[in-house]
PDB file of N, CA and C in Angstrom:
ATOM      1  N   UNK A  17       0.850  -1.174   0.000  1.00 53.00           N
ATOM      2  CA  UNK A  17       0.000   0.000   0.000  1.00 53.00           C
ATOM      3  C   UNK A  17       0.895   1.236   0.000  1.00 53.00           C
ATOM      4  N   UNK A  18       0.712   1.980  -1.330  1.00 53.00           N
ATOM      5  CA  UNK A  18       2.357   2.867  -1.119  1.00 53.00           C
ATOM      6  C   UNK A  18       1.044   4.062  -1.229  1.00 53.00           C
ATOM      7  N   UNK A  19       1.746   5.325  -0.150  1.00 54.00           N
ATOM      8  CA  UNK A  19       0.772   6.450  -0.516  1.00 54.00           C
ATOM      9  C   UNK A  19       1.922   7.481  -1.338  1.00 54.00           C
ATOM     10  N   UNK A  20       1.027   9.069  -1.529  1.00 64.00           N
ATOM     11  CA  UNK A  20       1.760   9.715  -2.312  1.00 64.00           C
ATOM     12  C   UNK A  20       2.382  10.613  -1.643  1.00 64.00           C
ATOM     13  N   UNK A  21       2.207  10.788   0.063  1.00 66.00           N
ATOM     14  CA  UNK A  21       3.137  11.515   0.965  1.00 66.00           C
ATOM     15  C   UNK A  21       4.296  11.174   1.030  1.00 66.00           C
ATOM     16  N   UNK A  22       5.239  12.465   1.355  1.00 80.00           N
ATOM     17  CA  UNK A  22       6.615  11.612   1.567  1.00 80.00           C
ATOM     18  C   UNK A  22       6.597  12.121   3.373  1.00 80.00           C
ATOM     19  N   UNK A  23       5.716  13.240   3.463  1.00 91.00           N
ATOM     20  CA  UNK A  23       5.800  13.352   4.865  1.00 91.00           C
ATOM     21  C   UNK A  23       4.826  12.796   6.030  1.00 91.00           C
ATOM     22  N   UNK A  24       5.324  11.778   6.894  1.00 92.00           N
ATOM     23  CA  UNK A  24       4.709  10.663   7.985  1.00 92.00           C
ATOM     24  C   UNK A  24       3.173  11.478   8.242  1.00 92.00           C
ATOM     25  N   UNK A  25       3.204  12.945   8.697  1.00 91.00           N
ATOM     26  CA  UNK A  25       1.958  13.247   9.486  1.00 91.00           C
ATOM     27  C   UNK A  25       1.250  13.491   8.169  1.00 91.00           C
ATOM     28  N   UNK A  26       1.879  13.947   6.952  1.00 93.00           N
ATOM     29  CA  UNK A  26       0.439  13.906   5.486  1.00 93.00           C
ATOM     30  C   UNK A  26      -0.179  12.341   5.447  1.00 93.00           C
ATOM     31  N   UNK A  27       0.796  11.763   5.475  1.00 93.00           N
ATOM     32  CA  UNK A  27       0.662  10.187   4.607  1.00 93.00           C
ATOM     33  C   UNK A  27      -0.553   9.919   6.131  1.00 93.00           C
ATOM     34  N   UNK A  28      -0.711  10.144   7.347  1.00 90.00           N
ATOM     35  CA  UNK A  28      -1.341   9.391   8.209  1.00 90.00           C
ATOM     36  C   UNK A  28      -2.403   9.975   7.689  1.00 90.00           C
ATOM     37  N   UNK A  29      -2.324  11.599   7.867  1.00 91.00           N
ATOM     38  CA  UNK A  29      -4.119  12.139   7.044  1.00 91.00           C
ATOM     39  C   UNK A  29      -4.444  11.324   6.231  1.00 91.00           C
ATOM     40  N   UNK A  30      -4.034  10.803   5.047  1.00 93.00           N
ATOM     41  CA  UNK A  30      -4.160  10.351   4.047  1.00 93.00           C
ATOM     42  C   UNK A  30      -5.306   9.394   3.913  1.00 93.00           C
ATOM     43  N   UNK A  31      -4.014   8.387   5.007  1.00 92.00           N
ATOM     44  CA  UNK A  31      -5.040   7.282   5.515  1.00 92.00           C
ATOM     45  C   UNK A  31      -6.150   7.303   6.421  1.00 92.00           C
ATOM     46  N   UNK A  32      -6.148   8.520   7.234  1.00 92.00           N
ATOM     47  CA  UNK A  32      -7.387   8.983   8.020  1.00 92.00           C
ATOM     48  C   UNK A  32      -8.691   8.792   7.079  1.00 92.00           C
ATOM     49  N   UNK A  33      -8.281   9.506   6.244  1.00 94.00           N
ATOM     50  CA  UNK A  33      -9.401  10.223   5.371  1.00 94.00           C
ATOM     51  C   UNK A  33      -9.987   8.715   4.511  1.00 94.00           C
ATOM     52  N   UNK A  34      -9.135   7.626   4.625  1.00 95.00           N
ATOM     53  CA  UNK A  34      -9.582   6.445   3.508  1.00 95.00           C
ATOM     54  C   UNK A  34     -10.401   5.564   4.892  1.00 95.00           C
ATOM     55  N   UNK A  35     -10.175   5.937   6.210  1.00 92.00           N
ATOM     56  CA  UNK A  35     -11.087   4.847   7.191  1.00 92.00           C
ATOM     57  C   UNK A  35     -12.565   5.087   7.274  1.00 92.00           C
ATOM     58  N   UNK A  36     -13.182   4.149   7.562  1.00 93.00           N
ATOM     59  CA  UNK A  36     -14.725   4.439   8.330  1.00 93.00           C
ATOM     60  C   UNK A  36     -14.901   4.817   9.995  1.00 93.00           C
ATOM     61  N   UNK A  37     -16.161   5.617   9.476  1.00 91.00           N
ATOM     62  CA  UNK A  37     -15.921   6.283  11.649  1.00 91.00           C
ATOM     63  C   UNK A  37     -15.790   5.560  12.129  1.00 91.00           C
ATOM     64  N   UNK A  38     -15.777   3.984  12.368  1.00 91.00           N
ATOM     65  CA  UNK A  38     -15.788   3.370  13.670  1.00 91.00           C
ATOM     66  C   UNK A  38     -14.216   3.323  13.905  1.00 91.00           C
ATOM     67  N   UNK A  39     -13.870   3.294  12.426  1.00 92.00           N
ATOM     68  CA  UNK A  39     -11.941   3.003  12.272  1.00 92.00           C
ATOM     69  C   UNK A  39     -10.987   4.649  12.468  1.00 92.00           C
ATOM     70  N   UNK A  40     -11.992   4.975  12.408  1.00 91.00           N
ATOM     71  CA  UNK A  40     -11.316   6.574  12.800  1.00 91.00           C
ATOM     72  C   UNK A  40     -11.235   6.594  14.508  1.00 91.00           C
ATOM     73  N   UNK A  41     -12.360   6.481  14.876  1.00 91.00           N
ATOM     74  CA  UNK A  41     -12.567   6.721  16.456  1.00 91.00           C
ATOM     75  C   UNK A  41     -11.695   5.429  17.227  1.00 91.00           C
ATOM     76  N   UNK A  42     -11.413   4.372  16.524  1.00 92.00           N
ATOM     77  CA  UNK A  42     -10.511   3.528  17.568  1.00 92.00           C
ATOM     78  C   UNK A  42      -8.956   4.370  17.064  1.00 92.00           C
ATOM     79  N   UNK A  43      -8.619   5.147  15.950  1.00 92.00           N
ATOM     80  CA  UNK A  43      -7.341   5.405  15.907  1.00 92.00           C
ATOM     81  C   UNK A  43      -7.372   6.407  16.918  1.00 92.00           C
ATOM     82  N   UNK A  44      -8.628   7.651  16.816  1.00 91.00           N
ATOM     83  CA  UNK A  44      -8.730   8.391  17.881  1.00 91.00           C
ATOM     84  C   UNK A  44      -7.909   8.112  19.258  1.00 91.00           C
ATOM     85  N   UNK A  45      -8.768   7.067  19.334  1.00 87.00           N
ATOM     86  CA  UNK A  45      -8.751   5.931  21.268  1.00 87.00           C
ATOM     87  C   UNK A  45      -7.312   6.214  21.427  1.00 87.00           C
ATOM     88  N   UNK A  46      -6.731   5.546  20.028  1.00 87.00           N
ATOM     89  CA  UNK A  46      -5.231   5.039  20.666  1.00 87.00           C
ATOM     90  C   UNK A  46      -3.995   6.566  20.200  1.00 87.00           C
ATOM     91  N   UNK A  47      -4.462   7.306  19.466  1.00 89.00           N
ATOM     92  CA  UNK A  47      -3.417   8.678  19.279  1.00 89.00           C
ATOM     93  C   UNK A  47      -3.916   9.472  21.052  1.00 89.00           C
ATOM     94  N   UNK A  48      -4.950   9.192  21.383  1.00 86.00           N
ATOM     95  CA  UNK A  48      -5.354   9.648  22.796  1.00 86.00           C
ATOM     96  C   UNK A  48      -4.686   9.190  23.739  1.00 86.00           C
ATOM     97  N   UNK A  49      -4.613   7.720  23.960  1.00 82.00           N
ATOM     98  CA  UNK A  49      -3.782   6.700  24.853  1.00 82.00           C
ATOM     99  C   UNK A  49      -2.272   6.888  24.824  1.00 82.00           C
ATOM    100  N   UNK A  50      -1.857   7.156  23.365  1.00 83.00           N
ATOM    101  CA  UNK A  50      -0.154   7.793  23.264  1.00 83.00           C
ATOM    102  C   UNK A  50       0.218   9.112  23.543  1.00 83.00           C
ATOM    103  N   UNK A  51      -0.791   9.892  23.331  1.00 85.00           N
ATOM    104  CA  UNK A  51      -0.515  11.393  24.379  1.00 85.00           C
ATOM    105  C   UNK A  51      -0.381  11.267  25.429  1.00 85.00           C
ATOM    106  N   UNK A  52      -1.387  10.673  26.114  1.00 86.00           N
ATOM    107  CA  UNK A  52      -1.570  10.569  27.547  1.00 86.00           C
ATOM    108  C   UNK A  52      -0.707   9.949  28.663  1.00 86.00           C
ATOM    109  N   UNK A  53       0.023  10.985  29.485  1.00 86.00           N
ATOM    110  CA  UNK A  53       1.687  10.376  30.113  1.00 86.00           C
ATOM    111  C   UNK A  53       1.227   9.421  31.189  1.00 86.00           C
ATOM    112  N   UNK A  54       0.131   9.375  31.790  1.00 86.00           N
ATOM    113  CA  UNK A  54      -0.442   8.397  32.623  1.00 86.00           C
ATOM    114  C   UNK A  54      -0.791   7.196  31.892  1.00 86.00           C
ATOM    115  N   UNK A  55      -1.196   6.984  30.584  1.00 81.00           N
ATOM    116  CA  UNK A  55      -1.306   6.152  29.670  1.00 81.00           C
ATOM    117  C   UNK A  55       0.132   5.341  29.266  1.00 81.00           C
ATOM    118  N   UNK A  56       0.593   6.411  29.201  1.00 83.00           N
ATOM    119  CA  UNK A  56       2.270   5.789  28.565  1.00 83.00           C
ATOM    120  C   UNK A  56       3.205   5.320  29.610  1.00 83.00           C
ATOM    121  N   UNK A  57       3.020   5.837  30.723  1.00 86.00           N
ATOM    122  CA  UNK A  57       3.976   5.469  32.031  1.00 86.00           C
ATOM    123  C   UNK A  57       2.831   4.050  32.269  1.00 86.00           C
ATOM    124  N   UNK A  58       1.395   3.990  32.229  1.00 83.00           N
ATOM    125  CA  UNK A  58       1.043   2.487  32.581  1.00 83.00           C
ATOM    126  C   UNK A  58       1.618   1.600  31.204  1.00 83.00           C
ATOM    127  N   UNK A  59       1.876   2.117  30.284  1.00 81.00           N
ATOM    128  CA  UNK A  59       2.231   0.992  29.069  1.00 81.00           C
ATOM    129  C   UNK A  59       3.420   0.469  29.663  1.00 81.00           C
ATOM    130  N   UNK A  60       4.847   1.251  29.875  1.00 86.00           N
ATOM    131  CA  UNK A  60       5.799   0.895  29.794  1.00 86.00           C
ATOM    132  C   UNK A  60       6.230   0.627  31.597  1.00 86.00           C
ATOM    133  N   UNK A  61       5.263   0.520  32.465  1.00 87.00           N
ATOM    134  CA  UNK A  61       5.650   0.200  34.111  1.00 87.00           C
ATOM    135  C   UNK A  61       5.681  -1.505  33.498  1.00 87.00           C
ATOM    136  N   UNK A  62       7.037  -1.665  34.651  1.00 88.00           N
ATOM    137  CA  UNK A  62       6.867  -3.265  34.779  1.00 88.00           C
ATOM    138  C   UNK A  62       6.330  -3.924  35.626  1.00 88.00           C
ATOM    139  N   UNK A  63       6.053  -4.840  35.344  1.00 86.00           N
ATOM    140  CA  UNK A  63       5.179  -6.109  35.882  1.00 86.00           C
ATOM    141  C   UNK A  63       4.987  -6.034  37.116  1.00 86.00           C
ATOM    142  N   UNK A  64       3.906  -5.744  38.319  1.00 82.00           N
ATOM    143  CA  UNK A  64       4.192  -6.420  39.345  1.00 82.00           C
ATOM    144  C   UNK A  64       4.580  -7.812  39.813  1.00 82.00           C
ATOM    145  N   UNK A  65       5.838  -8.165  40.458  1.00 82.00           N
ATOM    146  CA  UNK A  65       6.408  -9.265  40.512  1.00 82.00           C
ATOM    147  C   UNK A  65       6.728  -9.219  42.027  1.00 82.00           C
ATOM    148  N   UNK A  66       6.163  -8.491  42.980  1.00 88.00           N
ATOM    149  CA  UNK A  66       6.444  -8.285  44.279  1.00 88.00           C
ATOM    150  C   UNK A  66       5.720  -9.593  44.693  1.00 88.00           C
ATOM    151  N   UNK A  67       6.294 -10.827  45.428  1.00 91.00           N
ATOM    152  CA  UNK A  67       5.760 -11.987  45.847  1.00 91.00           C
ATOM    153  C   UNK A  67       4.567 -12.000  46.637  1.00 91.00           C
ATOM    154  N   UNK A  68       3.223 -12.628  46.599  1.00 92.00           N
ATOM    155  CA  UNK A  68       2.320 -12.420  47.877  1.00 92.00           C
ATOM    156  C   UNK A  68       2.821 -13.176  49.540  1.00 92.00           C
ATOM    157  N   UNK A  69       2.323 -12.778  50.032  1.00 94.00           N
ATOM    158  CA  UNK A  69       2.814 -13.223  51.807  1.00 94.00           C
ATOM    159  C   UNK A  69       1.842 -13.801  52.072  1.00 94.00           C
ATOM    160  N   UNK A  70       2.450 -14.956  52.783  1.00 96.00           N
ATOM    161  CA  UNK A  70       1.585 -16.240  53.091  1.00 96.00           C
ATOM    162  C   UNK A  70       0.385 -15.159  54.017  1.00 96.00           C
ATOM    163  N   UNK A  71       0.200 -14.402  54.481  1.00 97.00           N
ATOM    164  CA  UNK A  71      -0.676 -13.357  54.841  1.00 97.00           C
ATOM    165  C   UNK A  71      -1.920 -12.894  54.032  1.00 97.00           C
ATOM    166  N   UNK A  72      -1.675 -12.687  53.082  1.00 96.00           N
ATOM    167  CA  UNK A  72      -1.775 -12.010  52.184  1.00 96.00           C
ATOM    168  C   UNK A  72      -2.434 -13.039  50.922  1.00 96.00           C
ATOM    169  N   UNK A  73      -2.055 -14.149  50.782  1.00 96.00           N
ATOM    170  CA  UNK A  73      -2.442 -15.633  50.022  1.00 96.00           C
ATOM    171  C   UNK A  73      -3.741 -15.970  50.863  1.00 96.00           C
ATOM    172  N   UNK A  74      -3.862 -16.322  52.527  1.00 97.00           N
ATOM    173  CA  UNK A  74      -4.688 -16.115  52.955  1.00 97.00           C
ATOM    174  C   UNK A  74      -5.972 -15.608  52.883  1.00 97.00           C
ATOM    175  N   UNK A  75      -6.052 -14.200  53.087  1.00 97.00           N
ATOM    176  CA  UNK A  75      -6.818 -13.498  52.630  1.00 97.00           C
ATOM    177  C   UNK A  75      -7.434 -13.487  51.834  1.00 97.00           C
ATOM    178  N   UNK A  76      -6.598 -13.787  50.251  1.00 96.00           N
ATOM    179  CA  UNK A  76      -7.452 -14.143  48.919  1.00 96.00           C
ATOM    180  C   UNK A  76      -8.401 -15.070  48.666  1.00 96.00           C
ATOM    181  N   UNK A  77      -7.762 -16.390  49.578  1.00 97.00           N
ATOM    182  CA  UNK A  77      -8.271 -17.488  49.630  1.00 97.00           C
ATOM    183  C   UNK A  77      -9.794 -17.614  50.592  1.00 97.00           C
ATOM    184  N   UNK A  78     -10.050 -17.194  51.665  1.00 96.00           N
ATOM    185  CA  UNK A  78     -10.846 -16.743  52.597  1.00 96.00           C
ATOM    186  C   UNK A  78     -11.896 -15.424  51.115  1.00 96.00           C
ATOM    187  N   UNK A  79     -11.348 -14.898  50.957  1.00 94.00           N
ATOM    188  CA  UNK A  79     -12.161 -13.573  50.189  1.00 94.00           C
ATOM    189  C   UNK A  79     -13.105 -14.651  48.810  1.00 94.00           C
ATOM    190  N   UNK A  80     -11.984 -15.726  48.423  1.00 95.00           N
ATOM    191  CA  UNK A  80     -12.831 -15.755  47.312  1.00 95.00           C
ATOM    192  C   UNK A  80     -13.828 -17.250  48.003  1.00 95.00           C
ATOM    193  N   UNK A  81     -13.656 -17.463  48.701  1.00 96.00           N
ATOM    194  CA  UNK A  81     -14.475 -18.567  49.380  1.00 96.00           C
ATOM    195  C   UNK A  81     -15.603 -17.595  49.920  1.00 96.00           C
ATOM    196  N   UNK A  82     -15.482 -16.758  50.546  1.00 94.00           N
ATOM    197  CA  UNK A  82     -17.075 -15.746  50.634  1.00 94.00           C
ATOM    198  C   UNK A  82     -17.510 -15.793  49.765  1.00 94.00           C
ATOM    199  N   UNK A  83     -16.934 -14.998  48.021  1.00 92.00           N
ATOM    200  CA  UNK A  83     -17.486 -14.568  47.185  1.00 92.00           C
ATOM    201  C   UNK A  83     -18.514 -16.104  46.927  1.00 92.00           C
ATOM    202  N   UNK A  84     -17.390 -17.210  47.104  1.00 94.00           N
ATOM    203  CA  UNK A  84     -18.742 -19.134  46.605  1.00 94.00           C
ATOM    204  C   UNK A  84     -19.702 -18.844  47.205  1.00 94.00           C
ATOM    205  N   UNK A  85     -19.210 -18.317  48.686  1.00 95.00           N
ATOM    206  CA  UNK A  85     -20.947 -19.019  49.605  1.00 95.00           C
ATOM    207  C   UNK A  85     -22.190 -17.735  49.113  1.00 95.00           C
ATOM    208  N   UNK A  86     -21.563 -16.794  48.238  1.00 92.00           N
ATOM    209  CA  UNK A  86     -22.424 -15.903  48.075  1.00 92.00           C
ATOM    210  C   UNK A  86     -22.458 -14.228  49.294  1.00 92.00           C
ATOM    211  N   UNK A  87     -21.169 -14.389  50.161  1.00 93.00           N
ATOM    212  CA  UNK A  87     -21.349 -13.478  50.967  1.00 93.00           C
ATOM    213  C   UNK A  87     -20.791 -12.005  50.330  1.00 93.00           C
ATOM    214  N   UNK A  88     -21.103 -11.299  49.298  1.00 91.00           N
ATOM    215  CA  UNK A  88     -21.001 -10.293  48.700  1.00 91.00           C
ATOM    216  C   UNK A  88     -21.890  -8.808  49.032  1.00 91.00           C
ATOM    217  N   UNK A  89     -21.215  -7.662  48.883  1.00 92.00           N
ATOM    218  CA  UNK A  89     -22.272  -6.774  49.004  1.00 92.00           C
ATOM    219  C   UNK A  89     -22.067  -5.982  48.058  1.00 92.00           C
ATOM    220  N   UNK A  90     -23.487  -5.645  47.278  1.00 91.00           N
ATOM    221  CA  UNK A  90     -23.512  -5.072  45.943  1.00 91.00           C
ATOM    222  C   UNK A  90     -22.970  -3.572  46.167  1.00 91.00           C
ATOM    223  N   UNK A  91     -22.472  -3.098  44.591  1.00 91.00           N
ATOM    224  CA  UNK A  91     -22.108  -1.988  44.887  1.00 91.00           C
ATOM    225  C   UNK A  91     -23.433  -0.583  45.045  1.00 91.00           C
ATOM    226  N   UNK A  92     -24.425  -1.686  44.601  1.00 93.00           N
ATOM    227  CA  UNK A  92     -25.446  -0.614  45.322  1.00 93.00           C
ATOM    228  C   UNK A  92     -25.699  -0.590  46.122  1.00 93.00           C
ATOM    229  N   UNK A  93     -25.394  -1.707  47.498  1.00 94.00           N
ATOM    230  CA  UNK A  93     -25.923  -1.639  48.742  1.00 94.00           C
ATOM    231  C   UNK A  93     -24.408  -0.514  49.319  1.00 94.00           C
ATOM    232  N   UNK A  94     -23.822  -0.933  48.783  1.00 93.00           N
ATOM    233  CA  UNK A  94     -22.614   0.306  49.334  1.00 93.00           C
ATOM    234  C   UNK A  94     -22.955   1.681  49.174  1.00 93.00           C
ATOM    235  N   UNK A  95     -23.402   2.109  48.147  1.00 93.00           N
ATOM    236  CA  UNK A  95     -23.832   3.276  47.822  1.00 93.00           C
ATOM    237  C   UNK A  95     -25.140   3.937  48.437  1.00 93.00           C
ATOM    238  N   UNK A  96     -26.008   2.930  48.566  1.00 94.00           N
ATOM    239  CA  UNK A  96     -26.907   3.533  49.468  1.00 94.00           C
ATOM    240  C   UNK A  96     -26.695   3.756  50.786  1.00 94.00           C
ATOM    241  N   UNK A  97     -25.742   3.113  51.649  1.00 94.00           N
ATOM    242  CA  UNK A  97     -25.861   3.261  52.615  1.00 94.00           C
ATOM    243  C   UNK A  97     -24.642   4.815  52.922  1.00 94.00           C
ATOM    244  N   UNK A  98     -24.231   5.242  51.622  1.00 93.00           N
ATOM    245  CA  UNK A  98     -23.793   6.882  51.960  1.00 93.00           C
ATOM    246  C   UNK A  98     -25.117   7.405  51.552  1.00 93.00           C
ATOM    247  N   UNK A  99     -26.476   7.298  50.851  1.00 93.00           N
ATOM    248  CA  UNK A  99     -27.243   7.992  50.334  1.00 93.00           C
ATOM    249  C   UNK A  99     -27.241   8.120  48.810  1.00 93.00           C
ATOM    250  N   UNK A 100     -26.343   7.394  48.301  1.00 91.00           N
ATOM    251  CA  UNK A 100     -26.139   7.737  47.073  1.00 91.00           C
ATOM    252  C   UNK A 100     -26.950   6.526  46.385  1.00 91.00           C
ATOM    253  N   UNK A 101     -26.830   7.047  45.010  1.00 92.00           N
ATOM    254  CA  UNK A 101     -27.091   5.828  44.311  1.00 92.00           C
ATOM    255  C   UNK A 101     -26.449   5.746  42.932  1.00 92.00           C
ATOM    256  N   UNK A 102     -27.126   4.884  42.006  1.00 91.00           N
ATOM    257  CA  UNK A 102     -25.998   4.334  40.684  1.00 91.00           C
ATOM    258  C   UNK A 102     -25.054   5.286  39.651  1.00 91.00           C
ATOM    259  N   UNK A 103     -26.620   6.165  39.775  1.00 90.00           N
ATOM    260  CA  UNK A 103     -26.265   7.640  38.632  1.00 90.00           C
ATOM    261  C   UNK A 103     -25.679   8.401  39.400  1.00 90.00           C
ATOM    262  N   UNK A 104     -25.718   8.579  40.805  1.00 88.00           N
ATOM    263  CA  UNK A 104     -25.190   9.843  41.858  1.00 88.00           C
ATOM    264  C   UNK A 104     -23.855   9.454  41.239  1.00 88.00           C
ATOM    265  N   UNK A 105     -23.450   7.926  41.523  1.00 88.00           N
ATOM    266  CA  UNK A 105     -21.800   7.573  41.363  1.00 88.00           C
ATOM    267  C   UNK A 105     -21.333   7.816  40.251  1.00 88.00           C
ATOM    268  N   UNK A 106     -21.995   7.683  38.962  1.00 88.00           N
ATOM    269  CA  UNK A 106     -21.299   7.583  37.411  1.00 88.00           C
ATOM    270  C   UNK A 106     -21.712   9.399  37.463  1.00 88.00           C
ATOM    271  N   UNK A 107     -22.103  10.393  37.783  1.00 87.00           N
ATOM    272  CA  UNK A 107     -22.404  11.339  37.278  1.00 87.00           C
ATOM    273  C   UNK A 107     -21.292  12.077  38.209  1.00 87.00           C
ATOM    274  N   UNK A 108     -20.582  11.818  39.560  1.00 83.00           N
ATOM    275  CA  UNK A 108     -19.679  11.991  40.070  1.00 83.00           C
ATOM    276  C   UNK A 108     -18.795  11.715  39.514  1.00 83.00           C
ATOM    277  N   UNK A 109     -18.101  10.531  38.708  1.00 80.00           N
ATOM    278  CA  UNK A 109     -17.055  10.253  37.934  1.00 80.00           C
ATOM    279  C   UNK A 109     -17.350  11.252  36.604  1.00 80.00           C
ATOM    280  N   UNK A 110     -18.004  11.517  36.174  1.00 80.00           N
ATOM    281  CA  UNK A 110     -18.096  12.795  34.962  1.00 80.00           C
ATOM    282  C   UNK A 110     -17.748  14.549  35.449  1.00 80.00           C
ATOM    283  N   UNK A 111     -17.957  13.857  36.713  1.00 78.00           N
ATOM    284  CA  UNK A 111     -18.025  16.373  37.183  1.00 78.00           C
ATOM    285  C   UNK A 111     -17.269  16.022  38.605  1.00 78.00           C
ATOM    286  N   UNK A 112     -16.198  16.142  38.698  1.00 71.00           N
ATOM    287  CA  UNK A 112     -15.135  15.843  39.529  1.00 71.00           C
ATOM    288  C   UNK A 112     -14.935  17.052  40.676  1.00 71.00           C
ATOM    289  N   UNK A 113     -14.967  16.569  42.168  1.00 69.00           N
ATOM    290  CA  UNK A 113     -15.247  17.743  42.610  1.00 69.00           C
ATOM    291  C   UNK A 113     -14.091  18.788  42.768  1.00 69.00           C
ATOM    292  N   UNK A 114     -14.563  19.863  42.850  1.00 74.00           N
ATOM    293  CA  UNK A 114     -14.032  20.725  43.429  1.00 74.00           C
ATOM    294  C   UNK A 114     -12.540  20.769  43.875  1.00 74.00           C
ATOM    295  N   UNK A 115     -11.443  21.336  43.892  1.00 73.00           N
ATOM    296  CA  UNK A 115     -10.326  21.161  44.937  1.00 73.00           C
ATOM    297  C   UNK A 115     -10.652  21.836  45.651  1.00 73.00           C
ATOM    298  N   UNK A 116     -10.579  21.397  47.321  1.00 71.00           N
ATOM    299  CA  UNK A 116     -10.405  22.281  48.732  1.00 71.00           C
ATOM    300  C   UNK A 116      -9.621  22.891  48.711  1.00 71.00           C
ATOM    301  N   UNK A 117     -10.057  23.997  49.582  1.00 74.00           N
ATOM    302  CA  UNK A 117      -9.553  25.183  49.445  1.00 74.00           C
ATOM    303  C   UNK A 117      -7.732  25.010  50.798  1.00 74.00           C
ATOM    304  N   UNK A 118      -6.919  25.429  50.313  1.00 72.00           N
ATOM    305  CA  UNK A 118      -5.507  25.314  50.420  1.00 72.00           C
ATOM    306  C   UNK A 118      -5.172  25.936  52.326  1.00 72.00           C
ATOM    307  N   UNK A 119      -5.553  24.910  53.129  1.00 65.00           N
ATOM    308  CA  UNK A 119      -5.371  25.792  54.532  1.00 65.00           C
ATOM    309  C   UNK A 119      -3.542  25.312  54.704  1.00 65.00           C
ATOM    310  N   UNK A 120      -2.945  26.530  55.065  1.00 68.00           N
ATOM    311  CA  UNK A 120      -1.845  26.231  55.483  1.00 68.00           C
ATOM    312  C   UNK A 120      -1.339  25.889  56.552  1.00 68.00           C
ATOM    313  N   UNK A 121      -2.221  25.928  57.721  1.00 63.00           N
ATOM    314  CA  UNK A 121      -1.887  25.353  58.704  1.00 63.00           C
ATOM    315  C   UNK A 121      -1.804  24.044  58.949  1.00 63.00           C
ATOM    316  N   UNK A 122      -2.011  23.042  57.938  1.00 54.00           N
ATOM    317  CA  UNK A 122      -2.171  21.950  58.001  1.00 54.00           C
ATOM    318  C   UNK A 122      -0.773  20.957  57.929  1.00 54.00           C
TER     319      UNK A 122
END
């Protein structure tokens, strides 16, 4: 597939312009994901490889044996019991609050 740019950012228009929206908006996704330094520092962090502690193995084991017997609590019963509910939470993740105001005595 040879185009007629010789320069990288024409030749990508190029091919912009030959995709369909759904193929535009995933290139979108990912020219978004390569800007993004929180994006790029999670691409290139390595592996967690920190060993679990027989502590800690425990726990998982106990946690996911609740989850068998069914002892779970929904994330709506969590939410109601601040007052909130499903949309309060997803409409909070869209309009982020406020920063407090800067006391220096702290």
């Amino acid at each position: 597939m040879a185009g007629t740019a010789t320069n990288p950012k024409q030749q990508a228009h190029e091919l912009i312009d030959r995709l369909s929206a759904g193929q535009v908006s995933a290139v979108v996704n990912l020219l978004e994901a390569m800007l993004d330094p929180v994006s790029v520092a999670l691409a290139i962090a390595p592996i967690d490889d920190e060993p679990v502690s027989e502590e800690e193995a425990r726990h998982i084991t106990e946690s996911r044996a609740a989850i068998a017997r069914g002892e779970v609590v929904s994330n709506e019963e969590v939410l109601a019991e601040f007052g909130l509910t499903t949309e309060d939470f997803e409409c909070m993740g869209r309009h982020p609050l406020e920063p407090e105001p800067h006391h220096p005595e702290y």
